[in-house]
Coordinates of C-alpha atoms in Angstrom, one line a residue:
M1 CA -4.9 30.4 4.7
P2 CA -2.4 32.0 7.1
S3 CA -0.2 34.7 5.6
T4 CA 2.5 34.8 8.2
V5 CA 5.0 32.2 9.5
S6 CA 3.5 32.4 13.0
G7 CA 0.0 32.0 11.7
L8 CA 1.1 29.0 9.6
L9 CA 2.7 27.3 12.6
L10 CA -0.4 27.9 14.6
F11 CA -2.6 26.4 11.9
V12 CA -0.4 23.3 11.7
A13 CA -0.5 22.9 15.4
L14 CA -4.3 23.2 15.5
M15 CA -4.5 20.4 12.8
L16 CA -2.4 18.0 14.9
P17 CA -5.4 16.3 16.5
G18 CA -6.8 15.5 13.0
F19 CA -3.5 14.1 11.9
A20 CA -3.3 11.9 15.0
Y21 CA -6.8 10.7 14.2
L22 CA -5.9 9.8 10.6
V23 CA -2.7 8.0 11.6
V24 CA -4.4 5.8 14.2
K25 CA -7.2 5.1 11.8
E26 CA -4.8 4.0 9.1
R27 CA -2.7 1.9 11.4
A28 CA -5.5 0.1 13.1
G29 CA -7.9 -0.2 10.2
T30 CA -7.9 -0.5 6.4
E31 CA -5.7 1.7 4.1
R32 CA -7.9 3.7 1.8
R33 CA -6.8 5.9 -1.1
T34 CA -8.9 9.0 -0.8
S35 CA -8.8 12.3 -2.7
P36 CA -6.7 15.1 -1.1
F37 CA -9.9 17.2 -0.6
R38 CA -11.5 14.4 1.4
E39 CA -8.4 13.7 3.4
T40 CA -8.0 17.4 4.3
A41 CA -11.7 17.6 5.2
A42 CA -11.3 14.6 7.5
V43 CA -8.3 16.1 9.2
V44 CA -10.0 19.5 9.7
A45 CA -13.3 18.0 11.0
A46 CA -11.5 15.7 13.4
S47 CA -9.3 18.6 14.7
V48 CA -12.2 21.0 15.2
A49 CA -14.5 18.4 16.8
S50 CA -11.8 17.1 19.2
E51 CA -10.7 20.7 20.2
L52 CA -14.3 21.7 20.9
V53 CA -14.8 18.6 23.1
A54 CA -11.5 19.2 24.9
S55 CA -12.4 22.9 25.5
L56 CA -15.9 22.0 26.9
A57 CA -14.6 19.0 29.0
S58 CA -11.9 21.1 30.7
A59 CA -13.8 24.4 30.9
V60 CA -14.3 23.9 34.7
L61 CA -10.6 24.0 35.2
W62 CA -9.2 26.5 32.7
I63 CA -12.0 29.1 33.2
R64 CA -10.6 29.8 36.7
F65 CA -7.3 30.9 35.2
I66 CA -8.2 32.4 31.8
D67 CA -10.1 35.7 31.4
V68 CA -12.3 34.8 28.5
K69 CA -13.6 38.3 27.8
R70 CA -10.1 39.7 27.7
L71 CA -8.9 36.9 25.5
I72 CA -11.7 37.6 23.0
S73 CA -11.5 41.4 23.1
S74 CA -7.8 42.0 23.1
P75 CA -5.9 38.7 22.6
G76 CA -2.6 40.5 21.7
A77 CA -2.4 42.5 24.9
Y78 CA -3.5 39.6 27.0
W79 CA -0.8 37.4 25.5
R80 CA 1.9 40.0 26.3
A81 CA 0.6 40.3 29.8
E82 CA 0.2 36.5 30.6
P83 CA 2.3 34.5 28.1
L84 CA 3.0 31.6 30.4
I85 CA -0.6 31.0 31.5
L86 CA -1.9 31.2 27.9
A87 CA 0.9 29.0 26.6
L88 CA 0.3 26.3 29.2
W89 CA -3.5 26.5 28.5
G90 CA -3.0 26.2 24.7
V91 CA -0.6 23.3 24.9
G92 CA -2.8 21.5 27.5
L93 CA -5.9 21.9 25.3
L94 CA -4.0 20.8 22.2
A95 CA -2.6 17.7 24.0
L96 CA -6.0 16.8 25.3
A97 CA -7.6 17.2 21.9
T98 CA -5.0 15.1 20.3
I99 CA -5.6 12.3 22.8
I100 CA -9.4 12.5 22.2
A101 CA -8.9 12.4 18.5
A102 CA -6.6 9.4 18.6
A103 CA -8.9 7.6 21.0
A104 CA -11.9 8.2 18.7
A105 CA -10.1 6.1 16.0
W106 CA -8.9 3.4 18.4
P107 CA -10.5 0.0 17.4
W108 CA -11.3 -1.1 21.0
L109 CA -13.2 2.0 21.7
R110 CA -15.0 2.1 18.3
K111 CA -16.2 -1.5 18.8
H112 CA -18.1 -0.4 21.9
M113 CA -19.8 2.4 20.0
P114 CA -23.0 2.0 17.9
G115 CA -22.5 1.0 14.3
S116 CA -19.8 -1.2 12.7
Y117 CA -16.2 0.0 12.4
P118 CA -14.9 0.0 9.9
H119 CA -18.0 -0.2 7.7
S120 CA -18.2 -3.2 5.4
S121 CA -18.3 -1.0 2.4
T122 CA -14.8 0.4 3.2
V123 CA -12.9 -2.9 3.7
S124 CA -11.7 -5.7 1.5
A125 CA -12.7 -9.3 1.6
W126 CA -9.4 -10.1 3.3
W127 CA -10.2 -7.8 6.1
M128 CA -13.6 -9.3 6.7
I129 CA -12.2 -12.8 6.7
F130 CA -9.2 -12.1 8.9
E131 CA -10.4 -9.4 11.2
E132 CA -14.2 -9.3 11.4
F133 CA -15.4 -12.9 11.4
D134 CA -13.3 -14.2 14.3
P135 CA -10.6 -11.6 15.2
T136 CA -9.2 -13.4 18.3
S137 CA -8.7 -16.8 16.7
V138 CA -5.6 -18.3 15.0
K139 CA -6.1 -18.4 11.2
H140 CA -5.0 -21.4 9.1
V141 CA -5.0 -20.4 5.5
G142 CA -4.9 -22.7 2.4
C143 CA -4.4 -21.1 -1.0
E144 CA -5.0 -22.7 -4.4
L145 CA -2.8 -20.9 -6.9
D146 CA -3.4 -20.2 -10.6
D147 CA -1.0 -22.9 -11.8
G148 CA -2.9 -25.6 -9.9
S149 CA -0.5 -25.8 -7.0
Y150 CA -1.6 -25.5 -3.4
I151 CA 0.0 -24.0 -0.2
E152 CA -1.2 -23.7 3.3
G153 CA 0.1 -22.3 6.6
R154 CA -0.7 -20.2 9.6
L155 CA -1.5 -16.5 9.0
V156 CA 1.1 -14.0 10.0
S157 CA 0.0 -10.8 8.3
F158 CA -1.9 -9.5 5.3
N159 CA -2.1 -6.3 3.3
N160 CA -4.8 -4.1 4.8
N161 CA -5.5 -2.2 1.6
A162 CA -9.3 -1.5 1.3
E163 CA -9.3 -2.4 -2.4
D164 CA -9.4 -6.0 -3.5
A165 CA -6.4 -5.4 -5.7
E166 CA -3.8 -7.8 -7.1
N167 CA -0.8 -6.0 -5.7
R168 CA -1.2 -7.4 -2.2
D169 CA 0.7 -10.1 -0.3
L170 CA -0.2 -12.7 2.3
V171 CA 2.4 -14.0 4.8
L172 CA 2.1 -17.5 6.2
K173 CA 4.3 -19.2 8.7
E174 CA 5.1 -22.8 9.7
P175 CA 3.8 -25.4 9.6
I176 CA 3.8 -24.8 5.8
K177 CA 2.6 -27.5 3.5
L178 CA 2.8 -27.6 -0.3
R179 CA 1.1 -29.5 -3.1
P180 CA 2.8 -29.0 -6.4
A181 CA 0.8 -28.7 -9.6
G182 CA -0.1 -32.1 -11.2
K183 CA -2.1 -35.2 -10.4
M184 CA -1.0 -35.5 -6.8
R185 CA -3.8 -34.5 -4.3
E186 CA -1.8 -34.8 -1.1
T187 CA 0.2 -32.0 0.6
I188 CA 3.8 -32.4 1.8
P189 CA 5.6 -30.5 4.6
Y190 CA 7.8 -27.8 3.2
G191 CA 11.0 -26.8 5.0
A192 CA 10.5 -23.1 5.4
H193 CA 9.6 -20.9 8.3
V194 CA 7.6 -18.3 6.4
V195 CA 6.2 -17.8 2.9
C196 CA 4.9 -14.8 1.1
V197 CA 2.1 -15.4 -1.4
S198 CA 1.0 -12.8 -4.0
A199 CA -2.7 -12.1 -4.3
R200 CA -2.2 -12.1 -8.1
R201 CA -1.5 -15.9 -7.9
I202 CA -4.4 -16.9 -5.6
V203 CA -7.5 -18.4 -7.1
T204 CA -9.2 -19.7 -4.1
M205 CA -8.6 -19.2 -0.3
F206 CA -9.7 -21.5 2.5
V207 CA -9.6 -20.3 6.1
T208 CA -10.1 -22.2 9.3
Y209 CA -10.4 -20.5 12.7
S210 CA -8.8 -22.2 15.7
D211 CA -8.8 -21.6 19.4
P212 CA -5.4 -19.9 20.4
D213 CA -5.0 -22.5 23.2
N214 CA -5.5 -25.3 20.7
C215 CA -4.3 -24.2 17.3
D216 CA -3.2 -27.5 15.7
P217 CA -3.3 -27.1 11.9
P218 CA -6.4 -28.5 10.4
T219 CA -6.6 -30.9 7.5
F220 CA -8.3 -29.2 4.6
P221 CA -10.5 -31.4 2.4
G222 CA -8.4 -33.2 -0.3
T223 CA -5.0 -32.2 1.3
E224 CA -4.1 -35.2 3.3
V225 CA -0.4 -35.6 4.1
A226 CA 1.4 -37.8 1.6
E227 CA 2.9 -41.2 2.5
E228 CA 6.7 -41.5 2.6
A229 CA 6.9 -43.2 -0.8
A230 CA 4.9 -40.4 -2.4
V231 CA 7.1 -37.8 -0.7
A232 CA 10.3 -39.5 -1.9
D233 CA 8.9 -39.8 -5.5
I234 CA 8.0 -36.1 -5.6
E235 CA 11.3 -34.9 -4.1
A236 CA 13.2 -37.0 -6.7
H237 CA 11.2 -35.4 -9.6
P238 CA 13.4 -32.7 -11.4
S239 CA 10.6 -30.2 -11.7
N240 CA 9.6 -30.4 -8.0
P241 CA 10.8 -27.3 -6.0
L242 CA 11.6 -29.5 -3.0
A243 CA 14.3 -31.4 -4.9
S244 CA 16.7 -28.4 -4.8
G245 CA 15.9 -27.1 -1.3
P246 CA 13.9 -24.1 -0.3
S247 CA 13.1 -21.6 -3.0
V248 CA 11.1 -18.5 -3.5
L249 CA 7.7 -19.0 -5.0
P250 CA 7.1 -17.0 -8.2

């Protein structure tokens, strides 16, 4: 580890490409909880690899202005003699390496490379359903909850945690339909723009993929829209959440 402030700053700067790689990978892929050692190793490996590629790719340009032998034999004296050239060279290489590292984690580029990204062993079932099977389609999601009720809507976002944990949320937007728990089998429109459903409450999930140009909500089996009389009967029931207006689902 560096023992001086300048050495520490240089070390942090050299790790910038690896940090960019990690940030892009987390934002564009799944969120994984890894050990500090593994995360540090990934940052160091990405930094070294991208800086090596950047140095080789731009060698034709910078070798005309940089005296490599002098830089290796007496870097201190060379720096004092040519600070501007060396500073521009270092910043340029670091910027190029950062761009290369970030591009290496970009989903569009990774999809055109051999192998699957992210690997199926590192993603959750939600990620496979919403991102891998048909990534460009509009997703209509129906969720059967643990109390027997049912809710459906159009997918807005989902938690990208790589673990199939209970502490996740699913956000759906209108048209939202609800079927309260009980004997009724039909769904009724619910007057809300968005709804957040906890994974802890979901028992079964149904997903339908639609063309973005024709994304009318599908009719899931057994969830036909209720008749006006049935709607009026449900809204008048004291235990029905629709009787008192919009509310937050537990």
